[in-house]
Each structure stands twice: as structure tokens, then as C-alpha cells.
Amino acid sequence: MIEDKNPQRTSLSELGEFGLIKHLTKHFEISQPSTFKGIGDDAAVLDFKDKKAVVSTDLLIEGVHFDLAYMPLRHLGYKSVVVNVSDIYAMNAKPTQITVSVAVSNRFPLEALEELFDGIALAAKEYNVDVIGGDTTSSQKGLIISITAIGEADESELVYRNGAKSNDLLVVTGDIGSAYMGLQVLEREKQVFQVNPNSQPDLEAYTYIIERQLRPEARKDIRTLLHALEVKPTSMIDISDGLSSEIIHICKQSGVGCNLYEEKLPLDPQLISVCEEFNIDSTTVAINGGEDYELLFTISMDDFDKIKGNPNFTVIGHMTPESEGIHLVTRANTKIPLKARGWNALDS
Amino acid sequence: MIEDKNPQRTSLSELGEFGLIKHLTKHFEISQPSTFKGIGDDAAVLDFKDKKAVVSTDLLIEGVHFDLAYMPLRHLGYKSVVVNVSDIYAMNAKPTQITVSVAVSNRFPLEALEELFDGIALAAKEYNVDVIGGDTTSSQKGLIISITAIGEADESELVYRNGAKSNDLLVVTGDIGSAYMGLQVLEREKQVFQVNPNSQPDLEAYTYIIERQLRPEARKDIRTLLHALEVKPTSMIDISDGLSSEIIHICKQSGVGCNLYEEKLPLDPQLISVCEEFNIDSTTVAINGGEDYELLFTISMDDFDKIKGNPNFTVIGHMTPESEGIHLVTRANTKIPLKARGWNALDS
């Protein structure tokens, strides 16, 4: 792979489309038993035997979903895989394969695409998924990444969005809101840089939240952990658009209401201090932020003892009859209807 | 669905991302037994039981793969499905599901997206595939369509690119080159229109080749036909980039050479006369054209009698030992090395 200390710029048209796909994927190894045939034919061939196959797809567009001014291509490649395997984990399934399609304008040299695919390869290794196909082409403007993730699960393992019951507990993994504030810090630094290109940003106070934005991880541990604890969630979703959006998805599809408790929201101390610095309400950030790639799920009250005290989980609310609606219960004990303000790609 | 006689323009941001996906896919029905759960969760769930799953993906970019100046959105939706299911047929498999991701700039009203999805729905019905997922988002420029097609086949049915043997016959379905010349006619009319917007194009002499470009079909009949004839190809590929490119793919992956006979190339009479009008060599068009979505395959010589005289098939050459190379044998009986000049998306 090309090192930064020896920068080169190889024009993509030197390779042509066929050469490019071959070149970018040549180091990708196949490790999943369900991958029967990978890259190199009209289609890949998979064999899930008695398991169910799980399929999810996402499109990432430069200027809409990411900004190359502060997003290194290697991180972007990694994150684009994370975003997709997170959807598979949210089904309580195991990701096994991905396809990767990329469109780039001619301003990208080959070395830039190699960095992107380095990140993709790293994530594929981390999440143990085979890259089984894809497409590379030119774009009129910017970089476009389309990934389809495929996973497998026994039918009995699968968890949908529509299984939550009244009185179930609402649980979230990790902490939330940091990815959003990481983005705010990066946007601010970009503006400073535009005014004064010689400014040296000091980002030490923001390392955690910036990493949550630039280098998120999907919660591959949760499936194993829940299995070990003998807990099967009644519903599950991943937090990509924001906590309130995801809660509303679960409620609408399950036909239940929800009380979410402000005081229970798991916030990182760094997030809280950055919210103070930016004079933004941390609860608003935690609820509407998005891009955390944590898992949100509901469990039966009977399972509470099994997860109690586990540092991976925070009980943040409980489900109610549908007629009671979907509310945030504030620290002052007032109930505010929850709205899906989440990150809406079409507003940007 | 919105009719042209009652044009409306609904801004996409009125619906928001969640409303949009729901709205665009609400008429899509599930008909495949292998679709266990379709749109509406983090991922779709499929069940292929003892069959192999086949997966292929393609990215279509405005200004690179299509021009909305002459490509109606309904046709574009249809064609974007055809392009993908064609890859599944090229594995000798049956397409069963697709995911559809679309990015659009804000200049597209909702009604435009509805037309696109009308075309997608029509093709999904024609090819009997379930739309099981997708993503809609905004783009910085133009329209971007990413489709992943999934199919199924018994292991024994699958045909790869790497099984051609020396002495096998090279067979193509239908006729070739017309889609490319259809594009040339459309490009010419676009230029005429730009000079004189009041010109009324008379396209009657070009109906067939224009339809091949704007409204291609994938060869869903061939799988059934070959099965009925008890012929299993030794290798197969679909013609998207052009005949010469595809022949070279088969030869390289199978480790064989090929003699392709100019006089055998199946050309439509309309194509021949348009090539004369444009003063372009029809053989060059047939070999390098692309986008025909016909199937190219090799069969054992022993199977020749089974396909002889069938109007769907033309034997256009035969495979040779690898050392003999890949050649076009002209009408004058000279041998010219075949080069992959096919439609290269990265040149555009």
C-alpha cells in the first residue's frame, strides 16, 4: 500500500474500470464459510444452509454524509462498513459479507481510493465480513459509497423492531450524543481553518467525541453478550438517526408508547463539558444526535436482573400502552412529547 | 400515481426521509417465497433453504450512465433493475430480490421520484423480484441509483465465467450493437434540439435501436429455454460492457483463447442501416457497443445439435487453446487481435 511519505498521484483512467476493481480488492481475503464464491463473476454466490440471510444497504454521499475536509479517507472507508454492519447487528444477526460500490470524480487519484479501500479492508477484518462484490465508476461530483451488508442468523435469534410490549424496559448500549458533538467541533475547526489556514487546532479536549464521529465502531459484542446472559430482546434497532427517531420507530412498529427518562441518559463526561462550551443542551444532543451506532432494544421486565449493573447497558425508560404516547420525562418530572428530529439527510 | 396531465411538484423536504421511503415503496408487494421479511426494519430477512444465494450490485450515475435529457425517469427505473437482474441471469440463476438506494438533488420533485419508482415497480413485476430494502438521501448533484440484486439457484445450475474449454462453441442470444447506436441517435437529436428547440425529431427509422437503449430487457427466458433443451453452458456472462470485453473476461478466467467470426455477428437490419447513415463500421459497433444485456455463453460441441436453428441463439465463434490468443476473424479471413475497448465508465 502507498505510504503518505511517498505521495503519488496515479490517474484513475490509467487503470480503467476492470483494472481498478481488481487492483482495489486484490488483498481482500474470503473467510466466511457462507461465501461460496466472491468477487470476479457477474455475481457472488453465498450459501446460508439452514440459516436466514439478512440484507441491509446504505448510500453515503460526499457533502451530505461526510466532509473530506476533516474525514480522512481511511476513516471514511472504515465508517462506511461500520454503518452497514451495525444494521445487521440490530437484527441480532452476524454480518458475513459486504458489497462495496464507489463512484469518484476524476479529481481522486488512485492513491486516494487505495486509502479508502484500506479502511474498508480494516473494517472487513475487524467485523469478519468478506467483500464479495462491487462496482467502481466515475461521478460527476464528489465521492459516493454504496454498501450492502449481508448477515446470517437462526430464525429464533432474529430480533425485529415490532416486538416491544408495554412494560418492557428500554435499554441502550454505550453512551449517546458524542458523535454529533464531535461533528460540531470538527465543523467549527473547519471554519476557523478557512479564516486562518495557519491555525493549529488543539483538539485534545475533544478526542473522545471526535473519535465517535470519525471512527465509530458497531457493537459486535452485544449479540454475544446477550446470548451469554440468556437475554433475547423483544425489539432492537441501531442508533443512526438519533435516539428519539429510533424510539419512535420501535413504538410505531410495535404499537406501544414509551416513557424515556432524561436523568437516565448515558452521557460521556467529555460530551457534557463540550455541550456547556457550545451552550447546547446535552439532553437535546443525546436525543436528536444520531450516528452513535449503539444498539437500542427492549427487554421483558423479567430479564432486568440479568443485565442489571452491566456497564454495557443502561435502562433509559420503559414501554407503555400505545394510548399513553411517547414522552420524555424530564429531571423536573414533566412529560414532553418526543418528536423525531433526528438527522434528516434530505434537509441538508 | 401522478399523471403527466396533472403535473405537480411536491418538494422532497416536505416528506422527510422516513416518509419518503415509505411513500415510494408502499405499492411494492412481496411474492417470493424466499423473502422472509421485506422493507421496514434495519435489514430484510431472506430464506434460501438448500439453494445458493447469488448477489450482484451496480451503481448508476446521472451524466455518466444516463442522461435525463432523453431518458424518461420511468424507463430509467426499469432499466436500472434490468441491468442488475441481467447479472443474476448470467449466473444461470433466478433473480428473487432487489434493494434500491437513490440519491437525488433537491431539484427533483416527489413526482419525479414517483415516476422512477413506477419504472422500478414495473420491472420488479416483470422479473418477479421483491424490493426488500433501500435508502433515499440527497445528492450534491444529479441522480444516483444503487441496486443490489439477489437471486437463487441450485449449486448444480450455476454457471461461472471460468468454465469454457477449448473447442467449446461461443453463443450469443438476440442481436448486439443496437443499444449503442440507439444512444448515438439520441445524442444527435439532443444536439439538434440544443441548436433548435422547436425541431420535431422524426425517430421512426430508429424505433428498435432506441428502444434497445432506453428500454432494454434482460433475458429471463434463456434460463428456462436452456433447461428445456438440456443444455448447461460451460461459461456465461452478460453483455453490459461490450462483446469484446465479455469474451476477454471469459477467455482470461477460463484460460482459453477464442476465434470470433465477423460474418456470424447477429445484427438487426435497422442497426446496419443506421451504421451506414452514421458512416460507422457495424462490426466495430457490435463488438464494442455494450448495454445490450444479451447473454454470451459457451457450450460443449456435443450440445450444438440441441441449439441449432433456434432463433434465440447464434453461434459466433469457438474457443481455442489459450496460446492461440483471442481474435476476430474478418470476412476477408484475416485474424485481428480482439481488444477490450468496451464502454469504460471511467473514461467518461
XYZ file of C-alpha atoms in Angstrom:
696
model
C 0.000 0.000 0.000
C 1.082 3.570 -0.673
C 2.546 5.490 2.286
C 1.976 9.203 2.844
C 5.728 9.817 2.976
C 5.906 8.932 -0.684
C 2.831 10.609 -2.145
C 1.915 9.613 -5.668
C -0.925 10.578 -7.907
C -1.918 7.920 -10.372
C -4.770 8.898 -12.655
C -7.715 6.514 -12.461
C -8.085 6.439 -16.233
C -4.632 4.827 -16.449
C -6.114 1.659 -14.963
C -9.594 1.603 -16.482
C -12.600 0.149 -14.733
C -11.679 -3.526 -14.818
C -8.125 -2.939 -13.674
C -9.378 -0.719 -10.871
C -11.747 -3.209 -9.237
C -9.119 -5.909 -9.430
C -6.448 -3.631 -8.020
C -8.503 -2.337 -5.106
C -9.782 -5.701 -3.947
C -6.763 -7.916 -4.534
C -5.787 -8.084 -0.856
C -9.293 -8.938 0.313
C -9.474 -12.448 1.675
C -12.500 -14.687 1.982
C -13.031 -16.168 5.437
C -16.768 -16.794 5.865
C -17.963 -20.360 5.318
C -21.118 -18.943 3.712
C -19.090 -17.228 0.953
C -19.207 -19.803 -1.819
C -17.727 -17.544 -4.493
C -16.538 -13.956 -4.037
C -15.503 -11.200 -6.437
C -14.835 -11.972 -10.102
C -18.038 -13.100 -11.803
C -21.350 -11.470 -12.697
C -22.445 -12.148 -9.127
C -21.131 -13.630 -5.892
C -22.554 -16.903 -4.596
C -23.484 -17.439 -0.956
C -24.661 -20.488 0.947
C -26.583 -19.915 4.182
C -27.717 -23.515 4.540
C -30.407 -23.612 7.247
C -29.795 -20.041 8.389
C -31.717 -16.941 7.386
C -29.893 -14.324 5.314
C -30.170 -10.710 6.442
C -29.627 -7.833 3.974
C -29.220 -4.091 4.511
C -27.956 -1.270 2.322
C -26.770 2.318 2.761
C -25.652 5.110 0.485
C -23.031 7.644 1.649
C -22.636 10.864 -0.319
C -19.836 13.420 -0.024
C -21.187 16.766 1.163
C -24.270 15.096 2.631
C -22.992 12.313 4.882
C -19.330 13.220 5.149
C -16.915 16.079 4.528
C -13.466 15.154 3.264
C -12.134 18.406 4.761
C -11.881 16.596 8.097
C -12.735 12.980 7.333
C -9.622 11.017 6.367
C -10.391 8.541 3.570
C -9.180 5.577 5.602
C -11.598 6.502 8.397
C -14.370 7.028 5.873
C -13.849 3.555 4.421
C -13.923 2.077 7.903
C -17.011 4.020 8.944
C -18.942 3.142 5.789
C -18.593 -0.530 6.727
C -19.496 0.150 10.375
C -22.707 1.949 9.379
C -23.821 -1.108 7.441
C -22.815 -3.948 9.757
C -24.488 -2.022 12.580
C -27.824 -2.647 10.813
C -27.086 -6.370 10.768
C -26.247 -6.401 14.493
C -29.526 -4.547 15.081
C -31.299 -7.670 13.787
C -29.320 -9.732 16.340
C -27.611 -11.325 13.324
C -23.945 -11.810 12.455
C -22.600 -9.857 9.448
C -20.879 -12.135 6.959
C -20.430 -10.308 3.630
C -20.489 -6.831 2.094
C -20.563 -5.450 -1.439
C -18.877 -2.090 -1.984
C -19.682 0.269 -4.861
C -17.785 3.506 -5.254
C -18.199 6.422 -7.646
C -15.485 9.088 -7.750
C -14.818 12.195 -9.754
C -11.585 12.357 -11.661
C -10.013 14.628 -9.053
C -9.403 11.491 -6.947
C -6.084 9.819 -7.695
C -5.725 6.069 -7.351
C -3.876 6.553 -4.059
C -6.967 8.187 -2.527
C -9.097 5.189 -3.477
C -6.447 2.891 -2.050
C -6.715 4.686 1.284
C -10.490 4.354 1.209
C -10.211 0.642 0.487
C -7.534 0.261 3.195
C -10.146 1.468 5.665
C -12.754 -0.849 4.166
C -10.330 -3.776 4.411
C -9.519 -2.949 8.027
C -13.205 -2.848 8.970
C -13.904 -6.023 6.997
C -11.218 -7.721 9.081
C -12.435 -6.238 12.377
C -16.035 -7.317 11.722
C -15.039 -10.523 9.948
C -17.003 -9.855 6.756
C -15.987 -10.888 3.230
C -16.026 -8.275 0.472
C -17.800 -10.225 -2.255
C -18.562 -7.692 -4.958
C -18.885 -4.130 -6.019
C -18.651 -1.606 -8.748
C -16.368 1.347 -9.400
C -17.348 4.159 -11.712
C -16.912 7.874 -12.179
C -19.152 10.509 -10.628
C -19.963 13.993 -11.813
C -19.176 15.384 -8.407
C -17.569 14.058 -5.285
C -17.360 10.615 -3.755
C -20.304 8.229 -3.433
C -20.142 4.974 -1.483
C -22.874 2.347 -1.601
C -22.535 -0.676 0.657
C -24.838 -3.646 1.016
C -24.248 -5.766 4.110
C -25.366 -9.371 4.394
C -25.550 -11.405 7.560
C -26.870 -14.659 8.908
C -28.887 -15.811 11.891
C -31.057 -18.654 13.060
C -34.694 -17.733 12.769
C -35.069 -17.986 16.548
C -32.303 -15.401 17.108
C -33.697 -12.606 14.923
C -34.984 -9.501 16.660
C -37.244 -7.033 14.839
C -38.475 -3.552 15.578
C -42.026 -4.645 16.158
C -41.816 -6.911 19.202
C -41.799 -4.399 22.080
C -44.543 -4.879 24.674
C -45.998 -2.498 27.204
C -43.937 -2.630 30.448
C -40.805 -3.777 28.607
C -37.663 -1.936 29.639
C -35.895 0.316 27.114
C -32.147 -0.254 27.095
C -29.294 1.432 25.255
C -25.681 0.311 24.899
C -22.710 2.615 25.499
C -23.247 6.352 25.550
C -25.014 8.640 23.129
C -24.737 12.120 21.640
C -20.947 12.192 21.360
C -20.782 11.528 17.607
C -22.985 14.559 16.973
C -20.941 16.901 19.144
C -17.754 15.535 17.600
C -19.137 16.723 14.280
C -19.884 20.179 15.716
C -16.287 20.505 16.907
C -14.962 19.447 13.506
C -17.267 21.896 11.713
C -16.064 24.710 13.977
C -12.409 23.854 13.351
C -13.075 23.779 9.619
C -14.482 27.312 9.781
C -11.512 28.502 11.828
C -9.191 26.927 9.277
C -10.996 28.634 6.420
C -10.445 32.023 8.069
C -6.869 31.278 9.097
C -5.217 28.351 7.299
C -2.195 28.603 9.605
C -4.156 27.955 12.782
C -3.140 24.831 14.659
C -6.231 23.235 16.180
C -5.824 21.908 19.732
C -8.312 19.058 19.837
C -7.050 17.309 22.972
C -10.185 18.180 24.956
C -12.323 16.584 22.242
C -10.554 13.322 21.439
C -13.358 11.035 22.564
C -16.231 12.806 20.827
C -14.218 13.321 17.632
C -13.323 9.637 17.574
C -17.019 8.797 17.995
C -17.678 10.813 14.831
C -14.679 9.852 12.696
C -14.027 6.322 13.842
C -17.215 4.788 15.263
C -17.461 1.093 15.990
C -20.513 -1.127 15.645
C -21.500 -3.124 18.719
C -20.432 -6.583 17.611
C -20.018 -7.600 21.265
C -23.671 -7.164 22.221
C -25.002 -10.185 20.346
C -22.527 -12.465 22.135
C -23.088 -10.761 25.455
C -26.882 -11.004 25.332
C -26.585 -14.628 24.328
C -24.308 -15.333 27.296
C -26.735 -13.530 29.623
C -29.616 -15.513 28.104
C -31.476 -12.335 27.201
C -33.339 -12.065 23.918
C -34.530 -8.500 23.284
C -38.174 -8.127 22.300
C -37.220 -5.431 19.763
C -33.988 -3.831 18.585
C -32.724 -1.030 16.331
C -29.402 0.750 15.878
C -28.943 4.441 16.613
C -28.058 6.017 13.318
C -30.613 8.834 13.013
C -30.887 9.674 16.717
C -32.398 8.192 19.852
C -35.820 9.859 19.524
C -36.247 8.702 15.902
C -35.334 5.147 16.812
C -37.649 5.085 19.844
C -40.495 6.299 17.638
C -39.724 3.573 15.070
C -39.933 0.884 17.748
C -43.113 2.373 19.260
C -44.918 2.762 15.937
C -43.972 -0.700 14.679
C -44.687 -2.386 17.999
C -47.877 -0.468 18.767
C -46.692 0.770 22.144
C -45.882 4.047 23.865
C -42.761 4.937 25.834
C -41.520 6.955 28.782
C -37.890 7.965 28.318
C -36.167 9.367 31.424
C -33.868 12.326 30.937
C -31.903 11.542 34.090
C -31.070 8.056 32.824
C -29.466 9.114 29.511
C -25.867 7.800 29.414
C -23.656 10.763 28.534
C -19.868 10.826 28.450
C -18.321 13.498 30.727
C -16.494 14.962 27.712
C -19.801 15.352 25.916
C -21.303 17.203 28.864
C -18.413 19.680 29.092
C -18.388 20.297 25.314
C -22.136 20.920 25.391
C -21.508 23.519 28.091
C -18.771 25.094 25.972
C -21.100 25.236 22.954
C -24.017 26.319 25.145
C -26.150 23.449 23.839
C -28.475 21.368 25.998
C -26.874 17.937 26.351
C -30.259 16.195 26.544
C -31.233 17.645 23.158
C -27.939 16.384 21.731
C -28.345 12.927 23.260
C -31.892 12.559 21.961
C -31.525 14.022 18.484
C -27.845 13.477 17.792
C -27.506 10.328 15.741
C -24.553 8.423 14.239
C -23.730 6.780 17.570
C -24.148 3.224 16.174
C -25.113 1.992 19.601
C -27.955 -0.513 19.912
C -31.339 0.365 21.366
C -33.518 -2.522 22.494
C -36.367 -3.547 24.717
C -36.387 -6.473 27.134
C -39.002 -8.064 29.298
C -39.003 -6.808 32.910
C -38.290 -10.391 33.901
C -34.845 -10.076 32.319
C -33.875 -6.957 34.269
C -31.808 -8.841 36.840
C -29.716 -10.378 34.073
C -28.488 -7.039 32.734
C -28.567 -5.039 35.994
C -25.205 -3.470 36.763
C -23.672 -4.464 33.442
C -21.612 -1.450 32.315
C -22.582 -2.048 28.669
C -26.253 -1.388 29.279
C -28.334 1.496 30.582
C -32.049 1.224 31.208
C -33.360 4.580 29.969
C -37.099 4.063 30.044
C -39.986 1.675 29.735
C -42.698 0.961 27.223
C -46.324 1.877 27.909
C -49.693 1.208 26.268
C -49.834 2.944 22.872
C -52.559 5.321 24.073
C -50.177 6.900 26.576
C -47.958 8.243 23.787
C -44.200 8.674 23.545
C -42.683 11.044 26.098
C -39.500 12.335 27.570
C -39.799 12.593 31.354
C -37.543 15.479 32.369
C -35.489 15.827 35.542
C -38.221 18.213 36.734
C -40.659 15.323 36.194
C -42.607 16.979 33.372
C -43.607 14.930 30.332
C -42.699 16.278 26.895
C -43.892 14.522 23.728
C -40.903 13.017 21.871
C -40.512 14.102 18.244
C -38.315 12.609 15.534
C -35.990 15.500 14.902
C -33.179 13.097 14.041
C -30.627 13.674 11.435
C -32.581 14.068 8.214
C -30.401 13.654 5.160
C -32.946 15.383 2.951
C -32.776 18.636 4.887
C -29.136 19.140 4.154
C -49.757 7.561 -9.220
C -49.332 11.056 -10.623
C -50.297 11.525 -14.272
C -48.466 13.882 -16.613
C -51.716 15.651 -17.449
C -51.888 16.858 -13.882
C -48.318 17.851 -13.132
C -47.498 18.583 -9.529
C -44.306 19.472 -7.812
C -44.068 18.361 -4.221
C -40.808 19.258 -2.503
C -38.957 16.252 -1.102
C -38.241 18.018 2.167
C -41.990 18.137 2.856
C -41.936 14.378 3.396
C -38.583 13.877 5.087
C -36.502 10.764 4.687
C -38.667 8.268 6.555
C -41.880 9.386 4.914
C -40.218 9.208 1.512
C -39.099 5.588 1.673
C -42.484 4.544 2.974
C -44.296 6.549 0.314
C -42.234 5.291 -2.606
C -42.405 1.631 -1.701
C -45.953 1.334 -0.382
C -47.288 -0.353 -3.539
C -44.487 -2.908 -3.688
C -45.735 -6.390 -2.959
C -43.784 -9.378 -1.739
C -44.179 -12.515 -3.840
C -41.019 -14.578 -3.477
C -41.140 -17.495 -1.020
C -37.529 -16.707 -0.075
C -38.483 -13.207 1.150
C -38.993 -13.807 4.853
C -39.256 -10.126 5.788
C -39.132 -7.160 3.409
C -38.810 -3.395 3.899
C -39.329 -1.842 7.320
C -36.600 -2.980 9.688
C -32.848 -2.457 9.960
C -32.455 -5.247 7.400
C -34.550 -7.611 5.286
C -34.558 -11.318 6.062
C -34.273 -13.986 3.348
C -34.508 -17.737 3.455
C -32.865 -19.665 0.615
C -33.162 -23.047 2.312
C -30.998 -25.516 0.339
C -30.378 -23.127 -2.539
C -27.380 -20.920 -3.090
C -27.895 -17.148 -2.901
C -26.432 -15.043 -5.712
C -25.627 -11.347 -5.174
C -24.697 -8.587 -7.622
C -24.584 -4.804 -7.378
C -24.450 -1.828 -9.762
C -24.229 1.924 -9.411
C -25.865 4.225 -11.998
C -24.851 7.888 -12.041
C -26.548 10.714 -13.920
C -24.238 12.196 -16.516
C -22.126 9.032 -16.569
C -24.557 6.170 -17.176
C -27.644 8.062 -18.258
C -28.785 11.467 -19.483
C -32.183 12.678 -18.292
C -32.397 14.870 -21.412
C -33.668 11.825 -23.314
C -34.082 9.121 -20.667
C -37.582 9.247 -19.161
C -37.451 8.510 -15.424
C -39.867 5.599 -15.726
C -37.590 3.966 -18.314
C -34.565 4.690 -16.161
C -36.167 2.962 -13.182
C -36.996 -0.023 -15.351
C -33.541 -0.184 -16.903
C -31.740 0.086 -13.571
C -33.483 -3.124 -12.485
C -32.792 -4.830 -15.837
C -29.060 -4.081 -15.588
C -28.939 -5.846 -12.242
C -31.143 -8.872 -12.827
C -29.203 -9.466 -16.042
C -26.145 -10.230 -13.875
C -28.170 -12.811 -11.972
C -29.352 -14.491 -15.208
C -25.703 -14.537 -16.308
C -25.066 -16.913 -13.388
C -27.900 -19.116 -14.692
C -29.754 -18.167 -11.505
C -33.236 -16.763 -10.894
C -33.446 -13.207 -9.511
C -35.605 -13.040 -6.385
C -34.985 -9.737 -4.572
C -33.510 -6.273 -5.081
C -32.562 -3.404 -2.810
C -32.853 0.094 -4.284
C -30.949 3.121 -2.993
C -31.486 6.506 -4.552
C -29.799 9.865 -4.001
C -31.323 12.966 -5.582
C -30.595 16.657 -5.577
C -33.327 18.972 -4.394
C -34.250 19.921 -7.956
C -36.191 16.621 -8.164
C -39.783 16.931 -7.007
C -41.531 13.988 -5.388
C -43.410 13.309 -8.628
C -40.114 12.654 -10.442
C -39.117 10.076 -7.843
C -42.561 8.504 -8.148
C -42.013 8.061 -11.884
C -38.636 6.482 -11.233
C -40.167 4.088 -8.715
C -43.064 3.341 -11.087
C -40.491 2.042 -13.539
C -38.732 0.095 -10.782
C -42.063 -1.429 -9.709
C -42.896 -2.375 -13.297
C -39.562 -4.127 -13.768
C -39.854 -5.810 -10.360
C -43.173 -7.236 -11.529
C -41.862 -8.247 -14.956
C -38.861 -10.051 -13.470
C -40.734 -11.240 -10.405
C -38.349 -9.767 -7.829
C -39.278 -8.363 -4.424
C -37.992 -4.925 -3.438
C -36.765 -5.666 0.084
C -34.873 -2.574 1.136
C -33.154 0.607 0.205
C -32.159 4.061 1.170
C -33.128 7.516 -0.068
C -30.969 10.534 0.529
C -29.991 13.810 -1.058
C -27.118 14.215 -3.502
C -24.965 17.239 -4.208
C -25.567 16.838 -7.898
C -27.876 14.775 -10.025
C -29.470 11.392 -9.560
C -27.640 8.315 -8.279
C -29.169 4.839 -8.249
C -27.580 1.873 -6.499
C -29.239 -1.509 -6.857
C -28.217 -4.833 -5.375
C -29.862 -7.862 -6.953
C -30.170 -11.198 -5.181
C -31.089 -14.490 -6.779
C -31.186 -18.180 -6.086
C -30.062 -21.353 -7.800
C -29.207 -24.934 -7.076
C -25.468 -25.403 -6.919
C -25.619 -27.687 -9.948
C -27.281 -24.996 -12.077
C -24.754 -22.205 -11.526
C -22.617 -21.181 -14.486
C -19.445 -19.145 -13.967
C -17.125 -17.267 -16.287
C -14.285 -19.698 -15.819
C -15.625 -22.951 -17.251
C -15.046 -22.513 -21.008
C -12.953 -25.226 -22.661
C -11.009 -25.226 -25.896
C -13.299 -26.277 -28.769
C -16.433 -25.080 -26.959
C -18.786 -23.045 -29.122
C -19.337 -19.353 -28.347
C -23.018 -18.440 -28.444
C -24.839 -15.123 -28.062
C -28.561 -14.503 -27.564
C -30.551 -11.948 -29.584
C -28.701 -9.291 -31.529
C -25.973 -6.898 -30.482
C -24.820 -3.331 -31.077
C -28.280 -1.766 -31.268
C -28.270 -0.252 -27.770
C -25.077 1.601 -28.577
C -26.352 3.011 -31.868
C -29.632 3.939 -30.175
C -27.553 6.088 -27.852
C -25.777 7.724 -30.800
C -29.124 8.665 -32.368
C -30.369 10.101 -29.060
C -27.154 12.093 -28.594
C -27.508 13.507 -32.105
C -31.118 14.505 -31.511
C -30.129 16.159 -28.251
C -27.578 18.282 -30.083
C -30.127 19.213 -32.758
C -32.572 20.158 -30.025
C -29.975 22.327 -28.285
C -29.453 24.285 -31.508
C -33.148 24.452 -32.400
C -35.547 23.727 -29.525
C -38.504 23.805 -31.933
C -37.243 20.921 -34.055
C -39.523 17.904 -34.109
C -37.404 14.773 -34.230
C -38.610 12.052 -36.593
C -37.357 8.906 -34.923
C -39.465 6.359 -36.781
C -36.480 4.867 -38.583
C -34.780 4.290 -35.227
C -37.516 2.827 -33.038
C -35.861 -0.553 -32.488
C -32.378 0.689 -31.651
C -33.714 3.478 -29.428
C -35.845 1.005 -27.533
C -32.790 -1.202 -27.064
C -31.091 1.763 -25.383
C -33.980 3.205 -23.377
C -35.985 0.127 -22.543
C -33.761 -2.954 -22.628
C -34.942 -6.285 -21.299
C -32.875 -8.919 -19.521
C -33.007 -12.439 -20.975
C -35.144 -14.129 -18.343
C -36.280 -16.671 -20.954
C -32.842 -18.162 -21.595
C -32.506 -20.000 -18.293
C -35.809 -21.799 -18.872
C -35.028 -22.414 -22.530
C -31.594 -23.909 -21.889
C -33.064 -26.070 -19.179
C -35.749 -27.343 -21.573
C -33.092 -28.041 -24.210
C -30.990 -29.820 -21.585
C -28.021 -27.587 -22.287
C -25.848 -26.335 -19.452
C -23.386 -23.684 -20.649
C -19.774 -24.195 -19.634
C -19.414 -20.443 -19.001
C -21.697 -17.427 -19.182
C -21.609 -13.618 -18.848
C -23.987 -10.816 -19.760
C -23.160 -8.176 -22.355
C -23.051 -4.912 -20.478
C -19.645 -3.513 -21.409
C -19.482 -4.888 -24.941
C -18.955 -8.223 -26.673
C -15.169 -7.994 -26.912
C -14.801 -7.136 -23.209
C -17.012 -10.039 -22.225
C -15.222 -12.513 -24.499
C -11.913 -11.449 -22.976
C -13.344 -11.936 -19.452
C -14.393 -15.491 -20.298
C -11.087 -16.281 -22.010
C -8.915 -14.897 -19.210
C -10.905 -16.570 -16.445
C -11.205 -19.879 -18.294
C -7.642 -19.943 -19.596
C -8.644 -20.335 -23.240
C -8.391 -18.397 -26.495
C -11.165 -17.597 -28.940
C -11.901 -17.129 -32.614
C -14.842 -14.793 -33.148
C -16.262 -14.711 -36.691
C -17.273 -11.324 -38.079
C -19.712 -12.877 -40.557
C -21.601 -14.606 -37.729
C -22.354 -11.483 -35.667
C -26.147 -11.134 -35.278
C -27.047 -7.579 -36.307
C -30.516 -6.132 -36.680
C -31.232 -4.689 -40.163
C -32.066 -1.329 -38.579
C -28.681 -1.283 -36.897
C -26.936 -1.927 -40.214
C -28.731 0.903 -41.997
C -28.135 3.360 -39.137
C -24.450 2.437 -39.109
C -24.380 3.256 -42.840
C -26.123 6.576 -42.166
C -23.602 7.424 -39.435
C -20.740 6.038 -41.538
C -19.660 3.752 -38.698
C -18.475 0.178 -39.201
C -21.222 -2.084 -37.876
C -18.758 -4.752 -36.761
C -16.970 -2.220 -34.559
C -20.320 -1.258 -33.046
C -21.364 -4.869 -32.486
C -18.077 -5.757 -30.816
C -17.518 -2.669 -28.687
C -21.069 -1.416 -28.189
C -22.283 -2.674 -24.858
C -25.535 -2.272 -22.894
C -27.254 -4.990 -24.947
C -27.982 -7.150 -21.853
C -27.908 -10.243 -24.011
C -26.218 -13.358 -22.667
C -22.923 -14.675 -24.006
C -22.073 -18.269 -23.224
C -20.042 -21.262 -24.255
C -21.335 -24.801 -24.771
C -19.723 -28.094 -25.491
C -19.651 -29.002 -29.194
C -21.718 -32.046 -28.249
C -24.621 -29.720 -27.459
C -24.597 -27.989 -30.830
C -27.483 -30.037 -32.255
C -29.686 -29.018 -29.323
C -29.447 -25.292 -30.077
C -29.007 -25.474 -33.876
C -31.644 -23.441 -35.693
C -33.068 -21.928 -32.522
C -33.748 -18.253 -33.352
C -32.687 -17.161 -29.851
C -29.114 -18.321 -30.325
C -26.286 -17.515 -32.721
C -23.008 -19.397 -32.710
C -20.445 -16.636 -33.266
C -17.167 -18.433 -32.673
C -15.334 -21.149 -30.839
C -12.817 -21.372 -28.063
C -9.195 -22.340 -28.725
C -6.151 -23.201 -26.637
C -5.025 -20.162 -24.645
C -1.767 -19.919 -26.603
C -3.657 -19.153 -29.807
C -4.930 -15.852 -28.386
C -8.227 -14.034 -28.803
C -9.043 -12.994 -32.364
C -11.697 -11.602 -34.625
C -11.724 -13.488 -37.918
C -12.867 -10.956 -40.529
C -14.983 -11.613 -43.605
C -11.715 -11.378 -45.563
C -10.432 -14.200 -43.338
C -7.751 -12.153 -41.621
C -7.245 -12.518 -37.863
C -7.228 -9.354 -35.761
C -6.438 -9.493 -32.034
C -9.540 -8.602 -30.006
C -9.149 -5.725 -27.539
C -11.413 -4.668 -24.700
C -12.453 -1.262 -25.921
C -15.848 -1.682 -24.249
C -17.740 1.070 -22.640
C -15.423 2.282 -19.908
C -17.270 4.326 -17.324
C -14.071 5.888 -16.072
C -13.252 7.492 -19.396
C -16.416 9.495 -19.468
